[in-house]
JSON list of C-alpha atoms in Angstrom, two decimals:
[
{"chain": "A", "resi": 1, "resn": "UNK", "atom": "CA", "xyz": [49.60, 18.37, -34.35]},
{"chain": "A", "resi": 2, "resn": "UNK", "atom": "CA", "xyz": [51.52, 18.38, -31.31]},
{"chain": "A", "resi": 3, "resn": "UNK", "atom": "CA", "xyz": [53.63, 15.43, -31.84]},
{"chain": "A", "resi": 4, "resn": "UNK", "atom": "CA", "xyz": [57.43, 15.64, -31.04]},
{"chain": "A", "resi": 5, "resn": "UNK", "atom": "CA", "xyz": [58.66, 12.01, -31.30]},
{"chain": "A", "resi": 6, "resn": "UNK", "atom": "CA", "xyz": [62.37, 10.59, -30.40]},
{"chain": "A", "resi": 7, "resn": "UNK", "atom": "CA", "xyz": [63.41, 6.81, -30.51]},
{"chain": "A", "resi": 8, "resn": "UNK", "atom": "CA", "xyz": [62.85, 5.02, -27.33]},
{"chain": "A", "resi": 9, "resn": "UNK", "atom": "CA", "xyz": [65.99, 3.40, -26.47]},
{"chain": "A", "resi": 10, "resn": "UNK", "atom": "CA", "xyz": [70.07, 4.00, -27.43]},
{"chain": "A", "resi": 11, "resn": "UNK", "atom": "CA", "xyz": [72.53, 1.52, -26.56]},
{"chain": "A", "resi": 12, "resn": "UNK", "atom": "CA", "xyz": [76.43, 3.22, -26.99]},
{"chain": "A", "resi": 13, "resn": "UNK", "atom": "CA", "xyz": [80.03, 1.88, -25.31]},
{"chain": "A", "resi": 14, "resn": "UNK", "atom": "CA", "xyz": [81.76, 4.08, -22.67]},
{"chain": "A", "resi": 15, "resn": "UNK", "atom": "CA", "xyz": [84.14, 6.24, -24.55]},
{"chain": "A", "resi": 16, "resn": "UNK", "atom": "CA", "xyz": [81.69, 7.11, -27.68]},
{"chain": "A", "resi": 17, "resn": "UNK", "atom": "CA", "xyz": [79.89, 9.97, -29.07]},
{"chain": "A", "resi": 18, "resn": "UNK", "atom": "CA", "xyz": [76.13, 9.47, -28.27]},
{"chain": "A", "resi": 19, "resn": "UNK", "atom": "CA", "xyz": [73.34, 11.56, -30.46]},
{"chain": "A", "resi": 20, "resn": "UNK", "atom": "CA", "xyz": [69.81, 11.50, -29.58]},
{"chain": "A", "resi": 21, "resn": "UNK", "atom": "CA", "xyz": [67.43, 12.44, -32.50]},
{"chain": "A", "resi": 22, "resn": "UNK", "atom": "CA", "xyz": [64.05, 14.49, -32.22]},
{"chain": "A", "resi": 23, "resn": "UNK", "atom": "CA", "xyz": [61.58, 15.53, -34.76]},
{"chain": "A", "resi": 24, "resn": "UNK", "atom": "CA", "xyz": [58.89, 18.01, -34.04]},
{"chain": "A", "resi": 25, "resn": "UNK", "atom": "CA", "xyz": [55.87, 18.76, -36.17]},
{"chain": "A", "resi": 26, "resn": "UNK", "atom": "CA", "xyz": [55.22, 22.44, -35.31]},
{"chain": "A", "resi": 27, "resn": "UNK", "atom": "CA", "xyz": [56.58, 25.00, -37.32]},
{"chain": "A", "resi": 28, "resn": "UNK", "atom": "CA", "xyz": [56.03, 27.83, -34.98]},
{"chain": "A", "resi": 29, "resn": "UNK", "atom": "CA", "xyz": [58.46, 26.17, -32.41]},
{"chain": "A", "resi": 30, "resn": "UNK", "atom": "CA", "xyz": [60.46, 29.10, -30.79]},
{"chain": "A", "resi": 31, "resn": "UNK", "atom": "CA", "xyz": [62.44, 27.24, -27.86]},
{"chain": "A", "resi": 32, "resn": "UNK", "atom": "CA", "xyz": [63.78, 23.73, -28.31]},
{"chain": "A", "resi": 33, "resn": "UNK", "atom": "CA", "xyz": [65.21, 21.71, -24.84]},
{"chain": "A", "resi": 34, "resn": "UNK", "atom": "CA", "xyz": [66.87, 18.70, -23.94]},
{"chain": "A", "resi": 35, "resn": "UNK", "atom": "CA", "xyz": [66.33, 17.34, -20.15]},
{"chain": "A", "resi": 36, "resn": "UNK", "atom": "CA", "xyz": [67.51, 15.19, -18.66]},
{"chain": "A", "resi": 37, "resn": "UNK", "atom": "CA", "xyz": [66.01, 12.20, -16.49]},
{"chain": "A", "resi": 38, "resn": "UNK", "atom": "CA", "xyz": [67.74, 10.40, -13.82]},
{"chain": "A", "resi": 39, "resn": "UNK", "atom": "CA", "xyz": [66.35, 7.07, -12.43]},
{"chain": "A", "resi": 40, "resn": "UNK", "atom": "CA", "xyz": [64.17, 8.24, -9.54]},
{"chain": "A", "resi": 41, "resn": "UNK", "atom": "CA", "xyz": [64.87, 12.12, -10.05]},
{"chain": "A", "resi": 42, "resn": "UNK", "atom": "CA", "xyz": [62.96, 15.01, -11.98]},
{"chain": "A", "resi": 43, "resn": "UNK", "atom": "CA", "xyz": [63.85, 16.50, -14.96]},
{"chain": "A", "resi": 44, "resn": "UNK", "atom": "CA", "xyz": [66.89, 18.22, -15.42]},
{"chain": "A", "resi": 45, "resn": "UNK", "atom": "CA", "xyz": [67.64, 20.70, -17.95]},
{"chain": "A", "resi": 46, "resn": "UNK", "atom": "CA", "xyz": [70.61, 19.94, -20.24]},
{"chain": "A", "resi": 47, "resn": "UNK", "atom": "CA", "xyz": [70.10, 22.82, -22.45]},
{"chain": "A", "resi": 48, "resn": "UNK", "atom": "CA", "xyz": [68.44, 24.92, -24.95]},
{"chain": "A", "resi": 49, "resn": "UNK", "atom": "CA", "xyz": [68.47, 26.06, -28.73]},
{"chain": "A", "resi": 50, "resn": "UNK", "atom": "CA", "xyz": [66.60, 29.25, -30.32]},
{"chain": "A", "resi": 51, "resn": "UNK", "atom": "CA", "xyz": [64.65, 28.33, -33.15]},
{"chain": "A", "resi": 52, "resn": "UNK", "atom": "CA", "xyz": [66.56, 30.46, -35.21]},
{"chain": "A", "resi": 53, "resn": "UNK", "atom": "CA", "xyz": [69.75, 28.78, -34.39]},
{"chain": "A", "resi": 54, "resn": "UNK", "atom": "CA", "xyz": [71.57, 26.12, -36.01]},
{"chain": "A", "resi": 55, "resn": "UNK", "atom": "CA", "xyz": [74.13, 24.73, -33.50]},
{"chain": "A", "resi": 56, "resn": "UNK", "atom": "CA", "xyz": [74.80, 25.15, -29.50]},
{"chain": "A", "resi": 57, "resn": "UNK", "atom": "CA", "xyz": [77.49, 23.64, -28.01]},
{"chain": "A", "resi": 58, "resn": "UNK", "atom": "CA", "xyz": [78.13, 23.32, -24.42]},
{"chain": "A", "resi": 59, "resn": "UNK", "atom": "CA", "xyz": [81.26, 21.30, -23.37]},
{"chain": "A", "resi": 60, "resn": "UNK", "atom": "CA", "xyz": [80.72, 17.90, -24.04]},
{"chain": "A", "resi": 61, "resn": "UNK", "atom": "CA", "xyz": [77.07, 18.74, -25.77]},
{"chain": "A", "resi": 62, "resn": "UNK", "atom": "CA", "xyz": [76.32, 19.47, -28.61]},
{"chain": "A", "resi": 63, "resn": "UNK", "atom": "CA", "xyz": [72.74, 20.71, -30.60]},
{"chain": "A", "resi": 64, "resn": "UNK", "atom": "CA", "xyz": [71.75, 20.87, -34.02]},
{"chain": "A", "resi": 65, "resn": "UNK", "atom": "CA", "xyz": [69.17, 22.12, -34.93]},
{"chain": "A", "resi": 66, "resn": "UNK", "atom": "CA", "xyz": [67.62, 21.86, -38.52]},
{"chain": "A", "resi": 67, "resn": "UNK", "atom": "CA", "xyz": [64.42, 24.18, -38.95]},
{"chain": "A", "resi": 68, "resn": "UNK", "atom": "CA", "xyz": [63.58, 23.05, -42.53]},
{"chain": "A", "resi": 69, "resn": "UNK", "atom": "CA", "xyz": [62.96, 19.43, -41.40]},
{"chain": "A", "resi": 70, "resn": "UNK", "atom": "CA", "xyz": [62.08, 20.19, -38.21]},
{"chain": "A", "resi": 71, "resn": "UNK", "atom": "CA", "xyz": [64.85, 17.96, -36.52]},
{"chain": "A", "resi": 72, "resn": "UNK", "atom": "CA", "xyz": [66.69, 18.35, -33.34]},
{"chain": "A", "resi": 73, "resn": "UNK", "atom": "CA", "xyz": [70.08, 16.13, -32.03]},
{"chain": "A", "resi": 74, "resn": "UNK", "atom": "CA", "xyz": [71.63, 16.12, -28.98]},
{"chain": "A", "resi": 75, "resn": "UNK", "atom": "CA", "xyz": [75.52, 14.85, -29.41]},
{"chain": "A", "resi": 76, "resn": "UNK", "atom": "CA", "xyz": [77.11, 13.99, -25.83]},
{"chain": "A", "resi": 77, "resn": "UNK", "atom": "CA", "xyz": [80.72, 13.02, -26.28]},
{"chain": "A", "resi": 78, "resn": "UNK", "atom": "CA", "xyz": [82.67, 10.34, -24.81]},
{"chain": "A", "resi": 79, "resn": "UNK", "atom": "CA", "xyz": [79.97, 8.95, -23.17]},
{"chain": "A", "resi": 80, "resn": "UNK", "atom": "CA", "xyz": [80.59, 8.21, -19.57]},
{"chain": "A", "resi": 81, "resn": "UNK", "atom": "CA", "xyz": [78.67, 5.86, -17.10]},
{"chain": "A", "resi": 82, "resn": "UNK", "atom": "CA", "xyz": [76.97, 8.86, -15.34]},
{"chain": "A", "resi": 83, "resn": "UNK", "atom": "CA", "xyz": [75.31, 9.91, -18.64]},
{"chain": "A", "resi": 84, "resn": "UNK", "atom": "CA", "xyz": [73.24, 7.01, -18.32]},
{"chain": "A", "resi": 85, "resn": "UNK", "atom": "CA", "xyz": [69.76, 8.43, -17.70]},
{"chain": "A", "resi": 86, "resn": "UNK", "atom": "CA", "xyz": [66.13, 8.94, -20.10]},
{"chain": "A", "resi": 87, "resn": "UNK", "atom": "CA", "xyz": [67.00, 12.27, -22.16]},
{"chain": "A", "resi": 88, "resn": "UNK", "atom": "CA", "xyz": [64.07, 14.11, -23.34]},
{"chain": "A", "resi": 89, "resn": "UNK", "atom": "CA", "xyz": [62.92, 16.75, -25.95]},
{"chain": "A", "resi": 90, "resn": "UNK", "atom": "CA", "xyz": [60.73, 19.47, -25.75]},
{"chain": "A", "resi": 91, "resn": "UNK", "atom": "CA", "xyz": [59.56, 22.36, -27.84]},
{"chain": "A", "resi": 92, "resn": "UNK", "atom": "CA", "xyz": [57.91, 25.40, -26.68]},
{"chain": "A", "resi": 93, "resn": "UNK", "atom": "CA", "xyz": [55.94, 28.04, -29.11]},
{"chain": "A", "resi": 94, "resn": "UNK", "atom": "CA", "xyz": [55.15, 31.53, -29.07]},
{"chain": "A", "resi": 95, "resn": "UNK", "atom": "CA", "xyz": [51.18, 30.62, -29.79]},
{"chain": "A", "resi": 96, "resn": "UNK", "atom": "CA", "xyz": [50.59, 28.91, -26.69]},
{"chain": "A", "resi": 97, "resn": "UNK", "atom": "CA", "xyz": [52.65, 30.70, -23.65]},
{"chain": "A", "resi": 98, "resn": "UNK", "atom": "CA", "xyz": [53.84, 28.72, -21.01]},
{"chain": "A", "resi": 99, "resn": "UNK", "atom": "CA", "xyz": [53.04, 25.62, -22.78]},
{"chain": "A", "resi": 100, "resn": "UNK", "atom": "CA", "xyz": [55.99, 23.24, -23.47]},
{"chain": "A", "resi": 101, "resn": "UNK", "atom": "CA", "xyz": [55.79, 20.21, -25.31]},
{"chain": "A", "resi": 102, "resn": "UNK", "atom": "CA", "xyz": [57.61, 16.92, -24.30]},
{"chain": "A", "resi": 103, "resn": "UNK", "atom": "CA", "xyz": [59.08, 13.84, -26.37]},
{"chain": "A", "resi": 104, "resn": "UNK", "atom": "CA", "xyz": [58.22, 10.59, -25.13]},
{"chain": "A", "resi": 105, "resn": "UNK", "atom": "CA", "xyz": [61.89, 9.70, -23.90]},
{"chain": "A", "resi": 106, "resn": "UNK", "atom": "CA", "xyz": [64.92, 8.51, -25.08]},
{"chain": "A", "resi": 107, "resn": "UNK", "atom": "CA", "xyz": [66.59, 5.84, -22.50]},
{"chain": "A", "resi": 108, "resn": "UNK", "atom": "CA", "xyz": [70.27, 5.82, -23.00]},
{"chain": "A", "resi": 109, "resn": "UNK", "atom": "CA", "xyz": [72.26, 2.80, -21.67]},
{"chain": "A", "resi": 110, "resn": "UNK", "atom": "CA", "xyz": [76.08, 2.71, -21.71]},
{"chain": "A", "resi": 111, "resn": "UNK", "atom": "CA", "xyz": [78.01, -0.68, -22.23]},
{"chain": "A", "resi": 112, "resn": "UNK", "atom": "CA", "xyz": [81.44, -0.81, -20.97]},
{"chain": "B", "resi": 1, "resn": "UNK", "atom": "CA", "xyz": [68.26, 26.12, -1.03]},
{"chain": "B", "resi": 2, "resn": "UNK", "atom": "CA", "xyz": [66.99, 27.20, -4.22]},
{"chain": "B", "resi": 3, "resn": "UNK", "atom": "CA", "xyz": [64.50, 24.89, -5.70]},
{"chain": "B", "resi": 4, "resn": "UNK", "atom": "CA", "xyz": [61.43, 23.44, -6.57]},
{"chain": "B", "resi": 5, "resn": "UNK", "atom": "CA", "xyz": [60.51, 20.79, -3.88]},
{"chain": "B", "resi": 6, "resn": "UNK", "atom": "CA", "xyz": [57.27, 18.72, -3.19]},
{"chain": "B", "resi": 7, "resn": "UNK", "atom": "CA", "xyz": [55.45, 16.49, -0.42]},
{"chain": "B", "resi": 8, "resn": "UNK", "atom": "CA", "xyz": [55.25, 14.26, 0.22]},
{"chain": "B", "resi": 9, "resn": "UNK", "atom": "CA", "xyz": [58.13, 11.80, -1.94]},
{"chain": "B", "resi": 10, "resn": "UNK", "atom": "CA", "xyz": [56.45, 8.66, -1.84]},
{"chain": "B", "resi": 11, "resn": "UNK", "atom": "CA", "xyz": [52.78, 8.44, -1.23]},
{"chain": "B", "resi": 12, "resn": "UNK", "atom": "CA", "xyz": [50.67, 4.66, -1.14]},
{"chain": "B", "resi": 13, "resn": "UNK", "atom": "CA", "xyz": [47.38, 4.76, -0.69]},
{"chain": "B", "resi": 14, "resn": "UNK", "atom": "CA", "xyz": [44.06, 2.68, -1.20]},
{"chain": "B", "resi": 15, "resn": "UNK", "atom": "CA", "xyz": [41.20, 3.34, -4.16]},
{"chain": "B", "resi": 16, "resn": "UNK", "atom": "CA", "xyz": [38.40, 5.68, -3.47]},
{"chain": "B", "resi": 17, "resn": "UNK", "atom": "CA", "xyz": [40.44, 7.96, -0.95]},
{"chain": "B", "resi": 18, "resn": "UNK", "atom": "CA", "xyz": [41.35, 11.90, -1.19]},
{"chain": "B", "resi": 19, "resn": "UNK", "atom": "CA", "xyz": [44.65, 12.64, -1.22]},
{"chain": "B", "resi": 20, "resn": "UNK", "atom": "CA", "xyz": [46.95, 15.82, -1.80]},
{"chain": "B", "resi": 21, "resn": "UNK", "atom": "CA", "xyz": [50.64, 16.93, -3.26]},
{"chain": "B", "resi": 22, "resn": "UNK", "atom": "CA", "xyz": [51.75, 19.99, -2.28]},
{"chain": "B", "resi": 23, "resn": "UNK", "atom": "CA", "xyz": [54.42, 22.07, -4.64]},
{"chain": "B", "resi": 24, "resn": "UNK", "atom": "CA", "xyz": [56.64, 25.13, -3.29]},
{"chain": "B", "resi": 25, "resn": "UNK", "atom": "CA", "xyz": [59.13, 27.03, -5.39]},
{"chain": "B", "resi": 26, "resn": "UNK", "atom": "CA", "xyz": [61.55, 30.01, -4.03]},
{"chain": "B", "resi": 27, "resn": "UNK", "atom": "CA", "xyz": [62.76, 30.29, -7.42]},
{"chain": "B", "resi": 28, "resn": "UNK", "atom": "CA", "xyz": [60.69, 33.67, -7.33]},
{"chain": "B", "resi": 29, "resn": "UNK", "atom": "CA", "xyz": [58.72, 32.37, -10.76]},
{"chain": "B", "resi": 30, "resn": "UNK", "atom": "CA", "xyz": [55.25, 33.00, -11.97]},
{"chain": "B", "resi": 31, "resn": "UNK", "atom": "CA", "xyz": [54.31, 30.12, -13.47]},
{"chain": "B", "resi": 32, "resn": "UNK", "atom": "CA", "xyz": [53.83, 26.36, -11.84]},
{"chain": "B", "resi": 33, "resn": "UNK", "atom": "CA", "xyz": [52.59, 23.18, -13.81]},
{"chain": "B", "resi": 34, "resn": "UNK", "atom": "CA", "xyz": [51.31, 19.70, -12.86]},
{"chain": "B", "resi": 35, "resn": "UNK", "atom": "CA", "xyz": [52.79, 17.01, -15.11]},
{"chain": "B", "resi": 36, "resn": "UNK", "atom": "CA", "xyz": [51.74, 13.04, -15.04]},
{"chain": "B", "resi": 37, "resn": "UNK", "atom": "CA", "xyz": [54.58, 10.70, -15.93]},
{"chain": "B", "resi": 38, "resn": "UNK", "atom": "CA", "xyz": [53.39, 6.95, -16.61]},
{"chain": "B", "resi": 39, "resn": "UNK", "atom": "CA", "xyz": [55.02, 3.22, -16.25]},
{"chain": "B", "resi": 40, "resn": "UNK", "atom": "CA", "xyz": [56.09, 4.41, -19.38]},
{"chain": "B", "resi": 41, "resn": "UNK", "atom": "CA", "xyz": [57.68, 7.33, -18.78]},
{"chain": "B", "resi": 42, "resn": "UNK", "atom": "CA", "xyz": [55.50, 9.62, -20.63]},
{"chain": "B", "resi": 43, "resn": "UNK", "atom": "CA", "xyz": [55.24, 12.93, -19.50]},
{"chain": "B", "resi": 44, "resn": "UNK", "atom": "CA", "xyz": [52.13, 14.79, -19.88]},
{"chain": "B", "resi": 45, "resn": "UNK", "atom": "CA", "xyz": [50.89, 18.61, -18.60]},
{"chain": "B", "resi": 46, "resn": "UNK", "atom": "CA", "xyz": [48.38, 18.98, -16.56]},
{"chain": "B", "resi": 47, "resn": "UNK", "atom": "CA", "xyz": [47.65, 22.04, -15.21]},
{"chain": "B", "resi": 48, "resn": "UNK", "atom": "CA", "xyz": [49.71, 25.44, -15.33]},
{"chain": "B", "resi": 49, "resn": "UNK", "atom": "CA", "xyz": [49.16, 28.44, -13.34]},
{"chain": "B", "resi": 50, "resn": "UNK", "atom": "CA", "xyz": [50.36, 31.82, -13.64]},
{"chain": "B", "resi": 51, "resn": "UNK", "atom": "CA", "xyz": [50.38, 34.22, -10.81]},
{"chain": "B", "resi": 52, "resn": "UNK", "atom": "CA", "xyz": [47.47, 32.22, -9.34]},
{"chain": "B", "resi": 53, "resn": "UNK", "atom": "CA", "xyz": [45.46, 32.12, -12.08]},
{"chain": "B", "resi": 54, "resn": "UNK", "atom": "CA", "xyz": [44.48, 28.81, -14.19]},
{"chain": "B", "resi": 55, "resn": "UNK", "atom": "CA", "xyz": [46.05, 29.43, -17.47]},
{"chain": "B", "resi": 56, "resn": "UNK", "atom": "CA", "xyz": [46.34, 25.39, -18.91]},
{"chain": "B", "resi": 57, "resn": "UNK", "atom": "CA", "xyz": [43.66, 23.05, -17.88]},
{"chain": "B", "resi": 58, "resn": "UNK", "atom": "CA", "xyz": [44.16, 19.72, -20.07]},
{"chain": "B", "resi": 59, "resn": "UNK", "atom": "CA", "xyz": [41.75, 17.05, -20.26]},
{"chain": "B", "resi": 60, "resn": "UNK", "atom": "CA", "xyz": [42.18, 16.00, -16.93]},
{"chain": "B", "resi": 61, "resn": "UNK", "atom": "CA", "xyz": [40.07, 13.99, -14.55]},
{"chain": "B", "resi": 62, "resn": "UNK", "atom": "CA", "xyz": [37.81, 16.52, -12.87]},
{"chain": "B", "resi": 63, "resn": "UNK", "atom": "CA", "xyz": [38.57, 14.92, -9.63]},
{"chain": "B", "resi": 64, "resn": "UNK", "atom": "CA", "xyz": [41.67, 15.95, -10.13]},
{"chain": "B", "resi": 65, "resn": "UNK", "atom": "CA", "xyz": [41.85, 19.73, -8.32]},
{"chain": "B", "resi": 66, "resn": "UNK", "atom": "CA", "xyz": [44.83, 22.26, -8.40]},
{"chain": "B", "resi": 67, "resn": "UNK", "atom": "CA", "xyz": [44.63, 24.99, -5.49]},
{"chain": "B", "resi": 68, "resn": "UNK", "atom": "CA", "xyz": [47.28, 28.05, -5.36]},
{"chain": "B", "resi": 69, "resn": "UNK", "atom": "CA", "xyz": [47.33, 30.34, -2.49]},
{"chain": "B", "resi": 70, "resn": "UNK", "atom": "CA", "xyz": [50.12, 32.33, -3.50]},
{"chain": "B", "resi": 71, "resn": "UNK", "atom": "CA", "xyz": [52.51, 31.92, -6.56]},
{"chain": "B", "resi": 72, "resn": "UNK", "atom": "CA", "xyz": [55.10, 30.19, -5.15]},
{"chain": "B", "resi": 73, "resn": "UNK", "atom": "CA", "xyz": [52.86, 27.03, -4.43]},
{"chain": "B", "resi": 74, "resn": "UNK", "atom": "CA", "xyz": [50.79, 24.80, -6.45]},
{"chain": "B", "resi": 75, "resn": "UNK", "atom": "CA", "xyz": [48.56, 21.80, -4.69]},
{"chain": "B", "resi": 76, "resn": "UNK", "atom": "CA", "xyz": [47.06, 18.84, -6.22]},
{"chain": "B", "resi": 77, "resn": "UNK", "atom": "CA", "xyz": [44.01, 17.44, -4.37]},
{"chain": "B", "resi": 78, "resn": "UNK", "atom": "CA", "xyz": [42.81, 14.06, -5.51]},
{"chain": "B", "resi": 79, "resn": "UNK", "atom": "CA", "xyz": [39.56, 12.84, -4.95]},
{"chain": "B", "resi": 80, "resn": "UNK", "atom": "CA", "xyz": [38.00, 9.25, -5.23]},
{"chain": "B", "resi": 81, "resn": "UNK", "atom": "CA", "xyz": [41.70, 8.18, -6.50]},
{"chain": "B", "resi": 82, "resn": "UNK", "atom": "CA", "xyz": [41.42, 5.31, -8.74]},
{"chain": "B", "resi": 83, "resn": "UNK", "atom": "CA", "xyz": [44.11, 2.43, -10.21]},
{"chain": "B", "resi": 84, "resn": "UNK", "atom": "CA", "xyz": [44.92, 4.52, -12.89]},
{"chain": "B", "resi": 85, "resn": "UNK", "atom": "CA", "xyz": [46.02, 7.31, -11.30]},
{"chain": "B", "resi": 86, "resn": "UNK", "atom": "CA", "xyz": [49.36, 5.77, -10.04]},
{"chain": "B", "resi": 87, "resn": "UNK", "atom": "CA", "xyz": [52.23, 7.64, -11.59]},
{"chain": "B", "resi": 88, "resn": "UNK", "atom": "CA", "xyz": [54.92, 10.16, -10.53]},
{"chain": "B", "resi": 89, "resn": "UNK", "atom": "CA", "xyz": [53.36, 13.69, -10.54]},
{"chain": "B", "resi": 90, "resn": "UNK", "atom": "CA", "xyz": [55.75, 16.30, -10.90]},
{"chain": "B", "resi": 91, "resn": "UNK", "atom": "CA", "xyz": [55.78, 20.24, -10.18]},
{"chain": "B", "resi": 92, "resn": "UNK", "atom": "CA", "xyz": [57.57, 22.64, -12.07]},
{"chain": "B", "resi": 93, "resn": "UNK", "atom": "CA", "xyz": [57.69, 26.68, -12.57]},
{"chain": "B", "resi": 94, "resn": "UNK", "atom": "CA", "xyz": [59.28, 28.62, -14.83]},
{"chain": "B", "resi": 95, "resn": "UNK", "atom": "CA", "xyz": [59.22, 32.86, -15.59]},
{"chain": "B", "resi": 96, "resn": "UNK", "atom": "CA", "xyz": [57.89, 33.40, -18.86]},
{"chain": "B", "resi": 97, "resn": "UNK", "atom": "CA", "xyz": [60.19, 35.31, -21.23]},
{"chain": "B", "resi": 98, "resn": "UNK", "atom": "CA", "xyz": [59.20, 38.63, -22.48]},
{"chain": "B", "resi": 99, "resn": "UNK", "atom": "CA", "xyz": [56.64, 37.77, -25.85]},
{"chain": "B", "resi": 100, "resn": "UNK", "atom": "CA", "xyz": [54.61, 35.07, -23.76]},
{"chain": "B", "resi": 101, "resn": "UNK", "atom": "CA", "xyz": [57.09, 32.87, -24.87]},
{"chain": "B", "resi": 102, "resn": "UNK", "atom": "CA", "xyz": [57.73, 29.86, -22.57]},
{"chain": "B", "resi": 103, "resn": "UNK", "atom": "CA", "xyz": [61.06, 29.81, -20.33]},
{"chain": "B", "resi": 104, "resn": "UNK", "atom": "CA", "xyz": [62.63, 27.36, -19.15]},
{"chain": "B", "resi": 105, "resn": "UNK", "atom": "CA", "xyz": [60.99, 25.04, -16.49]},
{"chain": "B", "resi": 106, "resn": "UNK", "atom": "CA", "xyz": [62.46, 23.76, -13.31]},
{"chain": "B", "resi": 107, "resn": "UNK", "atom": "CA", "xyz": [61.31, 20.16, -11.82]},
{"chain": "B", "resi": 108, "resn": "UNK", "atom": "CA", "xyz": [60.81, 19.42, -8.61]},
{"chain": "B", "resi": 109, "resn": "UNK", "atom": "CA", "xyz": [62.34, 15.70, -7.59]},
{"chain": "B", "resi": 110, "resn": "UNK", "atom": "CA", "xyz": [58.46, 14.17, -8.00]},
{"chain": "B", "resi": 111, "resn": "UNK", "atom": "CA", "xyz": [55.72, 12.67, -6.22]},
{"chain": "B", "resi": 112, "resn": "UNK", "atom": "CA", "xyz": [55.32, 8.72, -6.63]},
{"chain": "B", "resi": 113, "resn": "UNK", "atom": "CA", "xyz": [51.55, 8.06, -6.44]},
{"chain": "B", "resi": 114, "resn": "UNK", "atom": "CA", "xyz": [50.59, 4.03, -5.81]},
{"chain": "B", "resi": 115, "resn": "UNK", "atom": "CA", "xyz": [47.01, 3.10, -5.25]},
{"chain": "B", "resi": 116, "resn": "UNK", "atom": "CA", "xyz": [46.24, 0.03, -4.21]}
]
């Protein structure tokens, strides 16, 4: 199928590590993204795995990635106010160019 | 500036009427996609065209009708709009990498659709 599902909604306090969880179902998965959504904006791009990577890490994000269960994370660390936004996943594979798959949203609110 | 950018932002407008979004990129990319985002935030393709040419078509509405003149722009034309086409319809592009395998796409800020 082409299924990649996330949790709608996380709830973390200012200050905290936030991870976002995404499964896929497609095994032939090359690219793997996180975007980001801003109320009233497009979609941003956070950043990007290879499939045939385990971890990225990017300043205050960090991706896992773990092929064998088909499971994806994005860790932002100490959560700030201005990370409050709906964070998305997305897969792309090599079988259908040009084609890239999108999560249903995660909407992250931060308490203070 | 280098972006993806569409027109118009905000666009209300009654059932049954024809209405267009327009999409430019000067990203220099050779591939542009429709997506529909819901109440719900759900973000669905389209269309996608590559250097002109129709390369995703998904089941879409056929009143629904992408045009591109060049590759650096992407219209939507809408006829007979209906309820259930209010959403935020959003243009991207991206260059594919080498393999056919799918870069990175770049949004443009959206299109909010309301039909009254």
């Amino acid at each position: 199928g082409e299924d990649v599902e996330q949790s709608l909604f996380l709830s973390v306090r200012e200050g905290d590590s936030s991870v976002i969880n995404c499964t896929y179902t497609d095994s032939s998965s090359t690219y793997l993204y996180w975007y980001k959504q801003e109320p009233g904006a497009g979609l941003q791009l956070l950043t990007y795995i290879f499939s045939n990577m385990d971890m990225k890490q990017d300043q205050r994000l960090t991706v896992l990635l773990n092929k064998k269960d088909k499971h994806l994370s994005l860790r932002i660390a100490d959560t700030q106010t201005g990370d409050s936004a709906i964070y998305f996943c997305a897969e792309s594979r090599y079988s259908s160019a040009s084609k890239i798959i999108f999560g249903s949203g995660t909407r992250l609110s931060i308490r203070p | 500036d280098t972006a993806v950018s569409q027109t118009p932002k905000y666009l209300v407008t009654q059932m049954g009427n024809d209405k267009s979004i327009k999409c430019e990129q000067n990203l220099g990319h050779d591939t542009m996609y429709w997506y529909k985002q819901d109440s719900k935030k759900f973000l669905k393709i389209m269309f996608s065209y590559n250097n002109k040419e129709l390369i995703i078509n998904e089941t879409v509405p056929n009143r629904f009708s992408p045009k591109s003149p060049d590759k650096a722009h992407l219209n939507l034309h809408i006829n007979s709009l209906e309820l259930g086409d209010s959403a935020v319809y959003f243009c991207a592009s991206s260059r594919p990498k080498a393999g056919g395998v799918a870069d990175t796409q770049y949004f443009g800020p959206g299109t909010r659709l309301t039909v009254l």
